[in-house]
CSV table of C-alpha atoms and ligand atoms in Angstrom, one decimal:
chain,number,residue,atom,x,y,z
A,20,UNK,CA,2.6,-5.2,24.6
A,21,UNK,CA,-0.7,-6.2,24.2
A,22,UNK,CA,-3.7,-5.0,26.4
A,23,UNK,CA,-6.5,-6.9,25.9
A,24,UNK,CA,-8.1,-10.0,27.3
A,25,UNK,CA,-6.0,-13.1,25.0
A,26,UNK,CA,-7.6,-14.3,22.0
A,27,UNK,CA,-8.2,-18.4,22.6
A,28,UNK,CA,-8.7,-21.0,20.1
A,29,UNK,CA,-12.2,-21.4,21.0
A,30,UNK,CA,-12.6,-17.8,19.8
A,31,UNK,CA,-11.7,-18.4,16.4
A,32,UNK,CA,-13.1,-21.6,16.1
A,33,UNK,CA,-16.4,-20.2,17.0
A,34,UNK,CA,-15.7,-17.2,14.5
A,35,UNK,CA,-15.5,-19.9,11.9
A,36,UNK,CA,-18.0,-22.5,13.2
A,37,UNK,CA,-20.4,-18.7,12.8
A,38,UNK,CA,-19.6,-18.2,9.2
A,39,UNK,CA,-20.0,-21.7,8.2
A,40,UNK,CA,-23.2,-21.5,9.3
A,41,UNK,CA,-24.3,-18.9,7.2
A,42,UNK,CA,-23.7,-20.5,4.3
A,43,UNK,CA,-27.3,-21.0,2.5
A,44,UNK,CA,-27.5,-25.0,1.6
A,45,UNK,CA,-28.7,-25.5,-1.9
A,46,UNK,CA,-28.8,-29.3,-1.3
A,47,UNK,CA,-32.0,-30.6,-0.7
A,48,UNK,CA,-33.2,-31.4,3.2
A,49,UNK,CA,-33.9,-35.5,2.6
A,50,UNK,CA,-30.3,-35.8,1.1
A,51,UNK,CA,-27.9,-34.0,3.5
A,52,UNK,CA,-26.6,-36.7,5.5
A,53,UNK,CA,-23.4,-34.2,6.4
A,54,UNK,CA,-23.5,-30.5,7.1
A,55,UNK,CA,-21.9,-27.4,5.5
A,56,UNK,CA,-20.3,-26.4,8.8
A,57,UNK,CA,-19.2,-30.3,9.1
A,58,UNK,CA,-17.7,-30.3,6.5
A,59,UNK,CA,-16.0,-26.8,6.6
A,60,UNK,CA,-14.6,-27.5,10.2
A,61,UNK,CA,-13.4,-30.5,9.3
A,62,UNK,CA,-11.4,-29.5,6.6
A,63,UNK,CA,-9.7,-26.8,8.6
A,64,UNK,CA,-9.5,-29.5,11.5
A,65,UNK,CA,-7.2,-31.3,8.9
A,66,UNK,CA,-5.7,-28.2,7.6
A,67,UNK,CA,-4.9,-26.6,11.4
A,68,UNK,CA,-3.1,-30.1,12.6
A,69,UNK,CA,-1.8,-30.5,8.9
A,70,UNK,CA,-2.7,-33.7,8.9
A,71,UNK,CA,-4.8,-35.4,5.6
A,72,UNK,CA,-5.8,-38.6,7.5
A,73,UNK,CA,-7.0,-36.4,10.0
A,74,UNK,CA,-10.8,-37.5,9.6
A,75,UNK,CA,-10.2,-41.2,9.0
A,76,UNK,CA,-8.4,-41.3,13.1
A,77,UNK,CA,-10.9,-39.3,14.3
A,78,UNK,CA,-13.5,-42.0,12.7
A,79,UNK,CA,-11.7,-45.2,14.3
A,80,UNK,CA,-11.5,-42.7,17.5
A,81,UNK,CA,-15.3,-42.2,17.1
A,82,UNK,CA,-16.2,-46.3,16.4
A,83,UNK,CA,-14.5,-47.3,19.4
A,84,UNK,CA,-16.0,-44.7,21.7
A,85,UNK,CA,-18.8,-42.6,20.8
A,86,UNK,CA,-16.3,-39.3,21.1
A,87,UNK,CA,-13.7,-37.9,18.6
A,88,UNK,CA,-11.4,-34.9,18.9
A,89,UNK,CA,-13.1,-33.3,16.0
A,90,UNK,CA,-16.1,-33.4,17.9
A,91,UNK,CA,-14.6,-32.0,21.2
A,92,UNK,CA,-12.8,-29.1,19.4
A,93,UNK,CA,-14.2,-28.3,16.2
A,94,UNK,CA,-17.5,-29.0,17.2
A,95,UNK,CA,-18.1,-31.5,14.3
A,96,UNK,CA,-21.5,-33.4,14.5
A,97,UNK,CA,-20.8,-35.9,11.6
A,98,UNK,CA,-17.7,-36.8,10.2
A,99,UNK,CA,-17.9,-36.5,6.5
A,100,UNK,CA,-16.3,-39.1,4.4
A,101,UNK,CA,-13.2,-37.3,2.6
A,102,UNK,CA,-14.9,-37.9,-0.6
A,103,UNK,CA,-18.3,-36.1,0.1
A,104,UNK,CA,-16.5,-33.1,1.8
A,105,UNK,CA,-14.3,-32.6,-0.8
A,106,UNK,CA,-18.0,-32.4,-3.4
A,107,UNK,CA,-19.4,-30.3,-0.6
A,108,UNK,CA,-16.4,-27.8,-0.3
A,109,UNK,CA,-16.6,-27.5,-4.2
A,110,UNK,CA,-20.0,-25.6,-4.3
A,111,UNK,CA,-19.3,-23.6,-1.5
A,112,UNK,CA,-18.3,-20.0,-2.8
A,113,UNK,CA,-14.9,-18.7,-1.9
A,114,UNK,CA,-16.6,-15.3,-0.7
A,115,UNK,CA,-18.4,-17.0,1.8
A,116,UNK,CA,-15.4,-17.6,3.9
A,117,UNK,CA,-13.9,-14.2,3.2
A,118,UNK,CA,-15.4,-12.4,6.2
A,119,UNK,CA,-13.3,-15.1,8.4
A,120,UNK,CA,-10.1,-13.1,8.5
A,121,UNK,CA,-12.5,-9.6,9.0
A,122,UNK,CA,-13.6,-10.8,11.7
A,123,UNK,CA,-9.9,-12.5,13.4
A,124,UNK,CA,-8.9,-8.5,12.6
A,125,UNK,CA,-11.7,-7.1,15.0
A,126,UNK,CA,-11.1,-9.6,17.3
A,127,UNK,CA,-7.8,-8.3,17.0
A,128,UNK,CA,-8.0,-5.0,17.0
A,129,UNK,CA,-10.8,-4.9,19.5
A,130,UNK,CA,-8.4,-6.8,22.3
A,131,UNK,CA,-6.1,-4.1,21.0
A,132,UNK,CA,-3.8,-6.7,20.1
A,133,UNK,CA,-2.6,-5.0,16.8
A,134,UNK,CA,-2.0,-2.0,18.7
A,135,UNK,CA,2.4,-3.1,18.5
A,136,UNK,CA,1.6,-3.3,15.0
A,137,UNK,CA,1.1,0.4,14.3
A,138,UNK,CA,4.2,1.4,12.4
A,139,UNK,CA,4.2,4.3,9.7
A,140,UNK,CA,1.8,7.2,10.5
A,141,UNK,CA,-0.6,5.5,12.4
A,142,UNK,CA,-1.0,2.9,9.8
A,143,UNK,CA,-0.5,-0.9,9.3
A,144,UNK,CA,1.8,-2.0,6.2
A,145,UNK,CA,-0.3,-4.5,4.1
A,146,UNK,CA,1.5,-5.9,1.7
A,147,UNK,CA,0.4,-7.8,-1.2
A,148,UNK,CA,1.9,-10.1,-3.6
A,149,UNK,CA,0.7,-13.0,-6.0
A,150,UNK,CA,1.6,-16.7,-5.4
A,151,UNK,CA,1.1,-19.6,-6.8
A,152,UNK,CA,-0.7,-22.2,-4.9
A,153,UNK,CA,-1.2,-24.9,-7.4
A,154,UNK,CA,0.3,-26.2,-10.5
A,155,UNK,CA,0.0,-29.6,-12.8
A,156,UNK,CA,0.3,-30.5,-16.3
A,157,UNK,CA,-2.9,-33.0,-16.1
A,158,UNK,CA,-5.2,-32.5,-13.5
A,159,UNK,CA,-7.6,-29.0,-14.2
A,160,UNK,CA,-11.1,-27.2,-13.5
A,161,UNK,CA,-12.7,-24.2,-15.2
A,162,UNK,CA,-11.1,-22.0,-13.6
A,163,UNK,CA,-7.3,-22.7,-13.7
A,164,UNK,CA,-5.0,-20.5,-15.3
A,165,UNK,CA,-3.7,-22.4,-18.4
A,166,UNK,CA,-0.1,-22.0,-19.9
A,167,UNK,CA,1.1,-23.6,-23.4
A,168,UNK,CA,4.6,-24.2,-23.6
A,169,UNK,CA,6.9,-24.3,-26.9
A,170,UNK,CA,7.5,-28.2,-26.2
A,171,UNK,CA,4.0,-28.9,-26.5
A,172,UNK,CA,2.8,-29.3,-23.2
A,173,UNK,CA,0.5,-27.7,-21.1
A,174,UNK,CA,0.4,-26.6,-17.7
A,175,UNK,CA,-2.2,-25.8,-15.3
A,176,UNK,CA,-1.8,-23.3,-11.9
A,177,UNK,CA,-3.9,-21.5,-9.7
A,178,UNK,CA,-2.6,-18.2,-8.2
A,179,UNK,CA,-3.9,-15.9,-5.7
A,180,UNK,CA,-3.0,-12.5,-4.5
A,181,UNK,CA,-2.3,-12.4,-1.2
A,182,UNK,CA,-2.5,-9.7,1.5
A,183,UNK,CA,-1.8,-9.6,5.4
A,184,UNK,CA,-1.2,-7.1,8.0
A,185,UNK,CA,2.8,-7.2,9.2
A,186,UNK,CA,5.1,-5.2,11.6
A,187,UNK,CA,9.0,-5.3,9.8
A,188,UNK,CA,10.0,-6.4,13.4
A,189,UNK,CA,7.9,-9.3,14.0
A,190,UNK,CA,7.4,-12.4,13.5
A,191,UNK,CA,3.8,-12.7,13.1
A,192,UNK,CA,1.4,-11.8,10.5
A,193,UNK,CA,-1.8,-11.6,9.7
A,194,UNK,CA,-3.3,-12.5,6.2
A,195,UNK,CA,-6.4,-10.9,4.8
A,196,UNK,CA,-8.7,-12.4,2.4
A,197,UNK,CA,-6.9,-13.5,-0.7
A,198,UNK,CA,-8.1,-13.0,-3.9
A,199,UNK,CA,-8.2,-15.4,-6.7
A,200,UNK,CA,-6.2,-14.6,-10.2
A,201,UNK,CA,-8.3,-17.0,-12.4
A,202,UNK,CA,-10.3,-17.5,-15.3
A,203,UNK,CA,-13.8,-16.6,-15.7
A,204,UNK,CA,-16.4,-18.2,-17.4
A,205,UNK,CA,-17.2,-15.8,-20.8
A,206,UNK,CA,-14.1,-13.5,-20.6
A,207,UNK,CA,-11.2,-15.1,-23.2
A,208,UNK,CA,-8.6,-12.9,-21.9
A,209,UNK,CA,-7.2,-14.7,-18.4
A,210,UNK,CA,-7.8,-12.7,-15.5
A,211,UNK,CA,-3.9,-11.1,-14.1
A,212,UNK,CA,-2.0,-10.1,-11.3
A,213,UNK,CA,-2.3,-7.0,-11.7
A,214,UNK,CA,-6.2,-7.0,-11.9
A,215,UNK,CA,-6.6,-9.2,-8.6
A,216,UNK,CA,-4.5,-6.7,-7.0
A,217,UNK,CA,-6.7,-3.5,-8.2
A,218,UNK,CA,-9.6,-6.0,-6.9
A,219,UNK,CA,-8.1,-7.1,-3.9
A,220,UNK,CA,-7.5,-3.2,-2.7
A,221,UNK,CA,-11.3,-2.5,-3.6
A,222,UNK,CA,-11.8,-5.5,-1.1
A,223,UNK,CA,-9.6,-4.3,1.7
A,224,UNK,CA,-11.5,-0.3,1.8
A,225,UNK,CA,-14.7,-2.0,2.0
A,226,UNK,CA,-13.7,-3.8,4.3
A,227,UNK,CA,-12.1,-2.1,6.6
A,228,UNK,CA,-13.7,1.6,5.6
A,229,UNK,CA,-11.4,3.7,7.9
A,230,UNK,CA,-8.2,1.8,8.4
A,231,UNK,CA,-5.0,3.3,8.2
A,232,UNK,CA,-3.7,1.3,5.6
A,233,UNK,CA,0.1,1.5,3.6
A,234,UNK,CA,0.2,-1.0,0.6
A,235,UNK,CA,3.5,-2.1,0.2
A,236,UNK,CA,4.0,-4.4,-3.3
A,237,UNK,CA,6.7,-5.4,-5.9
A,238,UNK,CA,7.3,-3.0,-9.1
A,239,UNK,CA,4.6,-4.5,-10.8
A,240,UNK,CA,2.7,-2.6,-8.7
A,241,UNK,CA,3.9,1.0,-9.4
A,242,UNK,CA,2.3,1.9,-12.6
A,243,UNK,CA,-0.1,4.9,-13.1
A,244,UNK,CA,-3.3,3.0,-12.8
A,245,UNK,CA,-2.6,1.2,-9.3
A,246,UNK,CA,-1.5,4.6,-7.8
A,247,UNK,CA,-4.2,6.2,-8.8
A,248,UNK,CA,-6.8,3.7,-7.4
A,249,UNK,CA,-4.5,3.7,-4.2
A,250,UNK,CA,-5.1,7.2,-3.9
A,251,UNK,CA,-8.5,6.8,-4.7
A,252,UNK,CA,-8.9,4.8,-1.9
A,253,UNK,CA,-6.9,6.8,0.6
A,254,UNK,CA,-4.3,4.2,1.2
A,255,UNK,CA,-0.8,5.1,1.3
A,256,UNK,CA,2.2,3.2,-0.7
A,257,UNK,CA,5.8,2.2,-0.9
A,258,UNK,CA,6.0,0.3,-4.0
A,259,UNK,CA,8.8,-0.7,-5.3
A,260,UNK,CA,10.4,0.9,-8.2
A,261,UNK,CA,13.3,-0.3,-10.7
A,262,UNK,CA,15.2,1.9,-13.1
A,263,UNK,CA,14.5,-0.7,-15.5
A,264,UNK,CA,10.9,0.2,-15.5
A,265,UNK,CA,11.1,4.0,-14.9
A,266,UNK,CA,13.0,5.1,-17.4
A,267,UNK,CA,11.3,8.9,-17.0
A,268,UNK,CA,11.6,8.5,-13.5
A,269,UNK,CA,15.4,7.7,-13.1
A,270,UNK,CA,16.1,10.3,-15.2
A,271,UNK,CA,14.4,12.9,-12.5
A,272,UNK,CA,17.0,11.3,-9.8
A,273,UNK,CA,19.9,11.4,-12.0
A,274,UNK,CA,19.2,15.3,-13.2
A,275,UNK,CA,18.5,16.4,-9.4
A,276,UNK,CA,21.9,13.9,-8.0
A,277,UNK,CA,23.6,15.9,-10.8
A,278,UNK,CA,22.4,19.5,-9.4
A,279,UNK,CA,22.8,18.5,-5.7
A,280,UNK,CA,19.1,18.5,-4.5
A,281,UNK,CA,18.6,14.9,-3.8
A,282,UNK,CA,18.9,14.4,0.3
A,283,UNK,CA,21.5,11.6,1.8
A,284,UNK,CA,22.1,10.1,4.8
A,285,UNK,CA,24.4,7.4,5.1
A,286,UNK,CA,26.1,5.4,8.3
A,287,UNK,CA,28.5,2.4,8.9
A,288,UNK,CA,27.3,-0.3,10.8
A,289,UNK,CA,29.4,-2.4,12.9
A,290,UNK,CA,30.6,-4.7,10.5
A,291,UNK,CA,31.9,-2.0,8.4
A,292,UNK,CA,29.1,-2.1,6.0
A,293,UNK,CA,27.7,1.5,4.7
A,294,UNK,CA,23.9,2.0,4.6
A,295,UNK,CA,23.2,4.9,2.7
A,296,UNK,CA,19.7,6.1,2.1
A,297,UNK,CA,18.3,9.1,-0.2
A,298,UNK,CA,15.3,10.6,-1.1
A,299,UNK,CA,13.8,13.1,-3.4
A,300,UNK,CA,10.0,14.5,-2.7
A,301,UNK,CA,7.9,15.4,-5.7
A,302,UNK,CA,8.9,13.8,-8.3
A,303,UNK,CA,6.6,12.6,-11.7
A,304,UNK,CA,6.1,8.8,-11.8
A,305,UNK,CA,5.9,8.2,-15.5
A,306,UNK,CA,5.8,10.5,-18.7
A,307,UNK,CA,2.4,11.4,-20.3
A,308,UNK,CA,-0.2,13.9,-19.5
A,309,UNK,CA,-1.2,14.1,-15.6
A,310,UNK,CA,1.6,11.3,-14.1
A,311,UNK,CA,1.2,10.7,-10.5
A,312,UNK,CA,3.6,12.7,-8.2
A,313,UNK,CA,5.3,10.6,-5.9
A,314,UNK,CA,8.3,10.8,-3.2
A,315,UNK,CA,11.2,8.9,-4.3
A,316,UNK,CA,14.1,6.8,-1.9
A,317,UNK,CA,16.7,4.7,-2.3
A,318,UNK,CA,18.5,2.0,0.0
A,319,UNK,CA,21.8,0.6,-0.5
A,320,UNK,CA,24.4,-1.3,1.5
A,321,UNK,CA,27.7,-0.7,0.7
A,322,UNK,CA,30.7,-2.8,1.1
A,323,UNK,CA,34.3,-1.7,1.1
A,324,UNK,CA,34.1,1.7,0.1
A,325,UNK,CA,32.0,0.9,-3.2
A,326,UNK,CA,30.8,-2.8,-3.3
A,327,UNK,CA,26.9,-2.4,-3.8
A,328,UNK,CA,26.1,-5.5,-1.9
A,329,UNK,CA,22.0,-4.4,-2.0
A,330,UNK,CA,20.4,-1.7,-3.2
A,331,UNK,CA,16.6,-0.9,-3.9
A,332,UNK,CA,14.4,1.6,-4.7
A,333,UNK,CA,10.9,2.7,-4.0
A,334,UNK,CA,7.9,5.3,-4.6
A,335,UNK,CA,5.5,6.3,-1.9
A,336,UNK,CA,3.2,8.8,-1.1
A,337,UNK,CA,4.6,9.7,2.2
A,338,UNK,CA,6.8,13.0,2.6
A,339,UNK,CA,10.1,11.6,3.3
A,340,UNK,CA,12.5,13.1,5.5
A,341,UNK,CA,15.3,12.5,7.6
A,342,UNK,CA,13.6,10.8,10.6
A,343,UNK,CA,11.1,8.3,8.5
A,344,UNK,CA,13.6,7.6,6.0
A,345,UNK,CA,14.7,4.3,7.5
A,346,UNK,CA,11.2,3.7,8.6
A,347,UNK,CA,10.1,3.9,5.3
A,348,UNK,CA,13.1,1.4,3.9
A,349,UNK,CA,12.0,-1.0,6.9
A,350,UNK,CA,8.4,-1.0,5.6
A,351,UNK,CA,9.3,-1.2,1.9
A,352,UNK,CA,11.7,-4.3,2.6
A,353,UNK,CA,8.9,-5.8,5.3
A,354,UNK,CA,6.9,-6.9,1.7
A,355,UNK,CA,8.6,-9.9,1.8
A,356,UNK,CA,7.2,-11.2,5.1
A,357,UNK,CA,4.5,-12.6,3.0
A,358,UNK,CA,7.0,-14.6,0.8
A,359,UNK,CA,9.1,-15.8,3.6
A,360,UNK,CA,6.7,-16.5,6.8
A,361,UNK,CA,3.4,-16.8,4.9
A,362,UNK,CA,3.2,-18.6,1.9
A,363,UNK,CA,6.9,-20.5,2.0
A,364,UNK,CA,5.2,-21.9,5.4
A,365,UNK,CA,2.4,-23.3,3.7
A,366,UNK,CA,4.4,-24.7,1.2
A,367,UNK,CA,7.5,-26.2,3.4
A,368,UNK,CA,6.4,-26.1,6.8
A,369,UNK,CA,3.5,-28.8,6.6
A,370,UNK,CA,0.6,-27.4,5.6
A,371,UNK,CA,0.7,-29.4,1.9
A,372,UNK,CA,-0.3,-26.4,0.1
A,373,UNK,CA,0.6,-28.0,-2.7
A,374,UNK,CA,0.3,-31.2,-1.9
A,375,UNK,CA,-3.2,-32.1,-4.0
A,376,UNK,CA,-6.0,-32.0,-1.7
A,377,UNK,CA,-8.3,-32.9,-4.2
A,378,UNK,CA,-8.7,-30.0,-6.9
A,379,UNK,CA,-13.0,-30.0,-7.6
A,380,UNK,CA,-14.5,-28.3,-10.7
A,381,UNK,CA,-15.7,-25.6,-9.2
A,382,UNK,CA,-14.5,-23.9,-6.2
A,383,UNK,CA,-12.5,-26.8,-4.3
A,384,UNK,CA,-8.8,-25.9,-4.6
A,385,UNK,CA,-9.4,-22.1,-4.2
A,386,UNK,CA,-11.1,-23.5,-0.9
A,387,UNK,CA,-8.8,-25.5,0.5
A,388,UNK,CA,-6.1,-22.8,0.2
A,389,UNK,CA,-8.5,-20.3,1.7
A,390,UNK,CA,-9.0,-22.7,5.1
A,391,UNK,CA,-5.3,-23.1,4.6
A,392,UNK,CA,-4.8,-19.5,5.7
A,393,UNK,CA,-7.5,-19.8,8.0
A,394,UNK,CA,-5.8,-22.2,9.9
A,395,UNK,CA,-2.5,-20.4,9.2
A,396,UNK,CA,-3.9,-17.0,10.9
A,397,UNK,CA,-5.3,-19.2,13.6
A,398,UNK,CA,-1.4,-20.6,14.4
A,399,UNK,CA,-0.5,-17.1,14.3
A,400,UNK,CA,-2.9,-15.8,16.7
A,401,UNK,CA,-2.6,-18.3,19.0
A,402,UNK,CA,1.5,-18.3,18.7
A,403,UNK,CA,0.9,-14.4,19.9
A,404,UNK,CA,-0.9,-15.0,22.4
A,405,UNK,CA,-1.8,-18.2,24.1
A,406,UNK,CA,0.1,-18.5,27.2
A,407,UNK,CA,-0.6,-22.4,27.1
A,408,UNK,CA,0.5,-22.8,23.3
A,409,UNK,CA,3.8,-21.0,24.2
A,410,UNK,CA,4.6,-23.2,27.1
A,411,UNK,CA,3.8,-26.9,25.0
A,412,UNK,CA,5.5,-25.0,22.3
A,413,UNK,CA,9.0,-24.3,24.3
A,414,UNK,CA,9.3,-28.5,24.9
A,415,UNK,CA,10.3,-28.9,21.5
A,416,UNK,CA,12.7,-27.2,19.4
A,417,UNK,CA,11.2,-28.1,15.8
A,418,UNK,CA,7.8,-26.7,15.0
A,419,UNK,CA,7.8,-30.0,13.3
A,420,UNK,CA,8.4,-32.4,16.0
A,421,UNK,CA,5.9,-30.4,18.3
A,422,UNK,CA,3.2,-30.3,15.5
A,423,UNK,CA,3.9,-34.4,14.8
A,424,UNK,CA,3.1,-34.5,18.7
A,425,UNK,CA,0.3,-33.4,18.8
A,426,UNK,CA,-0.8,-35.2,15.7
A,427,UNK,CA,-0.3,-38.4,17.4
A,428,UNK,CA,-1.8,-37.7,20.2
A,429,UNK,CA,-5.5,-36.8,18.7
A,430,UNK,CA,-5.2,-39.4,16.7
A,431,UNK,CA,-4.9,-42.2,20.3
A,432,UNK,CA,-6.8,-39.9,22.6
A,433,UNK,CA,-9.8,-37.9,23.3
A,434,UNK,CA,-9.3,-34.4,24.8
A,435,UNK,CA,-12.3,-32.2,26.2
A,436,UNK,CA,-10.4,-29.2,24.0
A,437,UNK,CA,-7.7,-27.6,22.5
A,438,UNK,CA,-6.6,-26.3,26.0
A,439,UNK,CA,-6.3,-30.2,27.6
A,440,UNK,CA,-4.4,-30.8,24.6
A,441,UNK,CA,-1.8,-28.7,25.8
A,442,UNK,CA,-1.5,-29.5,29.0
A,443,UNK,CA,-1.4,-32.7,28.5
A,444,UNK,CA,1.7,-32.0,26.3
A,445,UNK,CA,3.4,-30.0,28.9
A,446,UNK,CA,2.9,-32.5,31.8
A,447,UNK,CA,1.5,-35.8,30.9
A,448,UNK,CA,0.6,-37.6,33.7
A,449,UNK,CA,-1.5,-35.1,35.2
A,450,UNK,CA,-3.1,-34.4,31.5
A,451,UNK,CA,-4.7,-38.1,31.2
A,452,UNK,CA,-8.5,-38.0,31.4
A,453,UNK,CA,-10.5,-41.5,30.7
A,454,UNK,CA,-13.0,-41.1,28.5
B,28,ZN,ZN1,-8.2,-25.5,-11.6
């Protein structure tokens, strides 16, 4: 369990309310009529209720009464008009917002919150992964990734890479800094995965200098040149690796299954079904001159005597051995956290990821899915650990009917903060305050 004093929602919003106002304005004094950090809050206002009418309520709120809930909670002086924070969004670079999720880490870590989260060797699995956040065949900036199909058409995405901190046996996680896949201006060639990845690890070290840090990723991942910056770097890896792609390496597990020296351990569960695990340690990743050596394993369940029902396979820098083994499978698998609580949240659990914000020229799309996680780590934190949240939470059995909730009630009344919010959800009649 967690030690520390509880992380509140006026701690992060003060984290991000701090970084917003770093941002240097380029506009000029007479013509600011709403702020950076306005504008900035209110987006992740809308983006943390999920709610794209968000600032127009809060407007009729503010008409009627001098007060709004953006102004209570997000400490918003000025509502901007959609239209002028989406223009001011687009100029604001990405990387200013990047130290946000450093600094929900410390918070973090420094409550000795994340202490659970320790899980192979003293170090936190990170696992990274691409997605794709946007996607049109009309609407486009400078920087989107452009694909020409065989029909004719042409489509337009944005993708990121994608990083966070997990634990294979729980629920929440929590996202790092993404890192853009996207064109830039003067380079022909388009920017790729595999490149924001080698970026996005450069990112995470100097970030976090002396973190304990295992990369887990897909077998796009376990080539020569990414485990050699991994090493570099002093971070450790399970990446996933397919016969398909490691042709020299396969043949290393096949010769030493064929002489007997590669180790097995394998169990039924209750259900009847066979896990069987094995390893080999020091083993040549690819062909060449100077390949990588890496520790190989292998997971498979077996059904009925010799039904494969799932197998995969992995490299890693880690010595495996008997008592890790599963550890190590646990870890390898957890990569898909990211896919299944992280991103597939944003895109079906109401956060409109793809729903179009508004898509700039410059930076604005890149932002909006940047506050997106923002306000995604800031459900997480709060999910962990806010007593408050957990009790308004337990009413409802949807995340959807409790989120719609609380949407309707900013949008009527005026709450000192996040925390009379809640109450007021728990018990109602003794949450009413007149304004
Ligand atoms: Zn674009």
């Amino acid at each position: 369990m967690t030690t520390g004093k509880p992380l509140k929602f006026s701690n992060l919003r003060k984290t991000v309310s701090k970084r917003a106002d770093e941002i240097v304005e380029k506009r000029q004094t007479g013509k600011i009529k709403y702020s950076l950090h306005d504008s900035c809050l209110s987006a992740l206002a809308m983006m943390f209720f999920q709610d794209p009418s968000m600032l127009e309520f809060q407007r009729r709120l503010e008409e009627a009464s001098q007060l709004n809930n953006l102004q209570t909670m997000f400490n918003v002086t000025t509502i901007p008009k959609d239209n002028q924070m989406r223009t001011i969004l687009d100029n604001v670079p990405p990387e200013k917002l990047y130290p946000v999720f450093s600094d929900f880490f410390e918070l973090l870590q420094r409550g000795n919150h994340l202490n659970d989260y320790l899980f192979l060797e003293d170090g936190y699995i990170i696992p990274i992964d691409g997605t794709q956040y946007f996607r049109s065949e009309s609407v486009n900036c400078p920087s989107c990734l452009v694909k020409k199909h065989r029909n004719g058409t042409t489509s337009y995405s944005h993708q990121a890479i994608g990083a966070a901190v997990v634990h294979p046996d729980k629920p929440q996680v929590f996202p790092l800094a993404p890192e853009p896949i996207k064109n830039t201006d003067g380079t022909k060639k388009q920017d790729c995965e595999i490149n924001a990845g080698k970026r996005i690890l450069q990112r995470i070290r100097t970030d976090h200098p002396n973190l304990k840090i295992v990369i887990t990723a897909d077998d796009l991942y376990s080539k020569k040149p990414f485990v050699e910056l991994l090493k570099k770097l002093k971070m450790s890896f399970i990446l996933v690796a397919k016969p398909t792609d490691h042709t020299i390496l396969f043949e290393q597990v096949l010769q030493k299954d064929e002489q007997d020296e590669a180790d097995v351990i394998e169990w039924k569960d209750k259900k009847g079904l066979t896990h069987r695990y094995e390893w080999i340690n020091g083993l040549r990743l690819n062909g060449g001159t100077s390949p990588p050596e890496i520790n190989f394993l292998e997971y498979s369940i077996i059904k009925d005597q010799d039904k494969i029902t799932y197998t995969n396979s992995w490299v890693t820098d880690i010595e495996v051995n008997a008592d890790n083994v599963n550890k190590l499978v646990k870890a390898g698998r957890a990569k898909w956290k990211i896919e299944n609580e992280n991103f597939n949240t944003l895109k079906n659990q109401g956060y409109h990821a793809e729903h179009n914000f508004g898509h700039g020229e410059k930076n604005l799309s890149f932002n909006f899915f940047i506050i997106i996680l923002i306000a995604f780590s800031m459900h997480q934190i709060i999910e962990l650990m806010d007593p408050l949240f957990k009790k308004a939470r337990a009413k409802f059995s949807a995340r959807k009917e409790f989120w719609n909730q609380l949407r309707c009630m900013i949008r009527i009344i005026i709450f000192r903060n996040w925390e009379s919010l809640l109450q007021f959800i728990i018990s109602p009649s003794t949450g009413i305050r007149a304004p």
